[in-house]
Amino acid sequence: MKEPLVKIRDLSKLYPTGGGGFLALSELDLDIPAGAFMALVGPSGSGKTTLLNIIGTLDSQTGGEIEVLGHKVDTLDARQSAALRAEKIGFIFQSYNLLPVYNVYENVELPLLLLKMDKAERHEAVMQALKWVGITDKMKSRPNQLSGGEGQRVSIARAMVKRPKLVLADEPTANLDTENSVNILDTMLQINEETGTTFIFATHDQKVIDYMKRVVTLIDGKKAKDDLKTGN
Amino acid sequence: MLLKLALKRIAGNGWRSVFNILILFLVLMGMLFIQGMYDGWMRTARRQKEEWEIGAGHFEHSNYDKYDSFTFKDSFAKIPDHIQELIRQNEVVPILVFSGVLYPQGRMTPISIKGIPWDQALLKIPSQMLRVKDEYPGSLPTVIGQDMARTNGLSQGDLVSMRFKDARGVFNAYDIEIVKVMATPVSSIDESQVWIDFTVLNSLVALQNSATLFILKDEATQLNLGSNWRYISQKKSLEDVLAMMKADQAGGYVVIALLLFLAMIAIFDTQILAVFKRRKEIGTLIALGMTRRQIIRLFTYEGCLYMVFGTILTAILGLPLFIHLGTKGIPLPQELSNLNVGGFSETMKSYYDPLTILFMLIMVFVLTLFASWLPAAKIARMKATQALRGKV
């Protein structure tokens, strides 16, 4: 049987607080196969973002095991986890997190600079990513000249430009209207189907949930439900 | 890659970058101006002292103490024959020093009487004016400095009585005529001193061809004078004046330190502000795969690039000014020239020693590096998840 892209066993995350600590994740078991298009849902404080951060190697667990793309997260040192993120994981943020001093092209090019890709290759990859999200005409614009929908498209292009195995999207539609949300989701679903890239969303937006092939519900840091949808 | 990113950042920072670069430019200009002026002043003072008083070094009689006029009567010896040729060739200038008293306008002023050959061309003292043409002149031609003239109310053409004790201890007196008030910048050949011809002074004090000092044109000249004489190098002679300048320069260093402090505050402020303002961006960079070390380097490069641009601006805008200061200089007001402080009597030219400039640039660079690195080091402690949420 094929190894899952993300393998989680008895995962827990305890944040130290004054009153003994806050358990953000507890006894979590989850397998996420390659090519998944899934969401982690649940109310605020249920542990969605925490789990996303641990999968993205930005944080580490306090108990249990998690393996991402064949790497045990808690055994990676800072350099190794940075390399894993640079090469194989893309991030999409709620408020896009575009770097304001760079234009659209440069924002999308940034992950490739970290991979030390040569200029011609970089150009080709950036243009391809901008084409995917349909924003080639804005490539000279600065982030502050873009609408919310355009900003998030650039953010998707930046996440996709290095052809990652895994894209983690934290509330990607929270700042968008319905039309832009739908456009964004269509784009991501299309990329998922064309490239086989795994998408994991953290969201409580019903529009996003409706697009998902699988929805894992977290409540108080524990897996409450794991729905595999068909027909999408 | 990081350098490119840092460059983009600086370009994107707009006016804040411009202000930072301007501050560094002003600091560098200020530092170079102050240091250049001090170095220029020192060189001028040294040159003037060399041209007017000490030559390339000198020998003095072992009994001679320029601060104690009671030693003068025992501080001379006959000039050895082998030195005569060097004197004729203007390689050596003998000077005889005696003490005396001057009576300007009825007052009594103790003086040093210095005899210098009228035909010497080594020192700038206008000794040609001292030439005695008559065998029995009514008054002796003398030269005094402007300070001496001012202090005693003397001027060119004045006749004054001078009394002295000769080598045998016999008192004698003579009228002297001030034939020239020399505008010397070197006070140690001016204050309380009267210059007359070397041969004339020898005959006045009942000596023949005797000297207290031998001023050398070339440091390497060997006089083989024996144990009654000691050699005083140019460096040793300059010790006092250089010590005075160094003491004054300390004030300049305080200004330089303040300027440096200002520059560092500007850089540090910008960078620490950037840490707080850009924490989300830092989190994003970490998420994109940048290591903490790369982020520290990115911020440090930014700070250093300010320094590079500040240096380039200084080179472009400052070079013409510094060339002007080095070649044409700043004319000093008469009041300052009258102070008779070494180096203050003529146009003040700055001097830029490449090593000093390099040292200053390195110093500013190292401090800039530190001021940029310090806030960046704080970033290194920031957790990516907190940074992404905009927390530190």
PDB file of C-alpha atoms in Angstrom, chain A residues 53 58-59 79 82 85-86 91 93 95 97 99 101-102 106 110-111 113-114 122 158 162, chain B residues 1 4-5 8-9 12 280-281 284-291 293-294 383-385 388:
ATOM      1  CA  ASN A  53       1.586  24.644  11.232  1.00  0.00           C
ATOM      2  CA  LEU A  58       6.616  25.690  11.274  1.00  0.00           C
ATOM      3  CA  ASP A  59       5.869  24.199  14.671  1.00  0.00           C
ATOM      4  CA  ARG A  79      17.891  23.932   8.309  1.00  0.00           C
ATOM      5  CA  ALA A  82      13.493  25.129   6.037  1.00  0.00           C
ATOM      6  CA  ARG A  85       9.407  23.966   3.140  1.00  0.00           C
ATOM      7  CA  ALA A  86      11.454  25.594   0.414  1.00  0.00           C
ATOM      8  CA  PHE A  91       1.664  28.133   1.964  1.00  0.00           C
ATOM      9  CA  PHE A  93      -2.379  32.668   4.016  1.00  0.00           C
ATOM     10  CA  SER A  95      -4.194  37.823   4.378  1.00  0.00           C
ATOM     11  CA  ASN A  97       1.237  37.828   3.119  1.00  0.00           C
ATOM     12  CA  LEU A  99       5.855  41.230   0.395  1.00  0.00           C
ATOM     13  CA  VAL A 101       8.156  46.100  -1.718  1.00  0.00           C
ATOM     14  CA  TYR A 102       8.149  43.476  -4.475  1.00  0.00           C
ATOM     15  CA  GLU A 106       9.011  39.219  -7.804  1.00  0.00           C
ATOM     16  CA  LEU A 110      10.893  34.593  -4.402  1.00  0.00           C
ATOM     17  CA  PRO A 111      10.518  30.844  -3.566  1.00  0.00           C
ATOM     18  CA  LEU A 113      15.333  32.354  -5.605  1.00  0.00           C
ATOM     19  CA  LEU A 114      15.546  30.343  -2.399  1.00  0.00           C
ATOM     20  CA  ARG A 122      12.679  30.914 -12.968  1.00  0.00           C
ATOM     21  CA  ARG A 158       3.673  31.913  -5.152  1.00  0.00           C
ATOM     22  CA  LYS A 162       7.938  25.599  -7.185  1.00  0.00           C
TER      23      LYS A 162
ATOM     24  CA  MET B   1      20.042  36.269  -3.725  1.00  0.00           C
ATOM     25  CA  LYS B   4      19.309  41.282  -4.304  1.00  0.00           C
ATOM     26  CA  LEU B   5      16.453  41.009  -1.816  1.00  0.00           C
ATOM     27  CA  LYS B   8      14.968  45.597  -3.316  1.00  0.00           C
ATOM     28  CA  ARG B   9      14.055  46.224   0.309  1.00  0.00           C
ATOM     29  CA  GLY B  12      11.140  49.746  -1.434  1.00  0.00           C
ATOM     30  CA  LYS B 280       4.589  39.047   9.359  1.00  0.00           C
ATOM     31  CA  GLU B 281       6.924  39.310   6.397  1.00  0.00           C
ATOM     32  CA  THR B 284       6.261  34.520   5.551  1.00  0.00           C
ATOM     33  CA  LEU B 285       9.921  34.258   4.574  1.00  0.00           C
ATOM     34  CA  ILE B 286      10.384  31.465   7.103  1.00  0.00           C
ATOM     35  CA  ALA B 287       7.301  29.709   5.684  1.00  0.00           C
ATOM     36  CA  LEU B 288       8.719  30.076   2.184  1.00  0.00           C
ATOM     37  CA  GLY B 289      11.816  28.204   3.335  1.00  0.00           C
ATOM     38  CA  MET B 290      14.256  30.849   4.444  1.00  0.00           C
ATOM     39  CA  THR B 291      16.475  29.819   7.361  1.00  0.00           C
ATOM     40  CA  ARG B 293      20.487  32.613   9.427  1.00  0.00           C
ATOM     41  CA  GLN B 294      19.417  33.814   5.989  1.00  0.00           C
ATOM     42  CA  LYS B 383       8.919  31.734  16.390  1.00  0.00           C
ATOM     43  CA  ALA B 384       7.629  31.444  12.835  1.00  0.00           C
ATOM     44  CA  THR B 385       4.050  30.797  13.973  1.00  0.00           C
ATOM     45  CA  LEU B 388       2.997  34.943  11.037  1.00  0.00           C
TER      46      LEU B 388
END
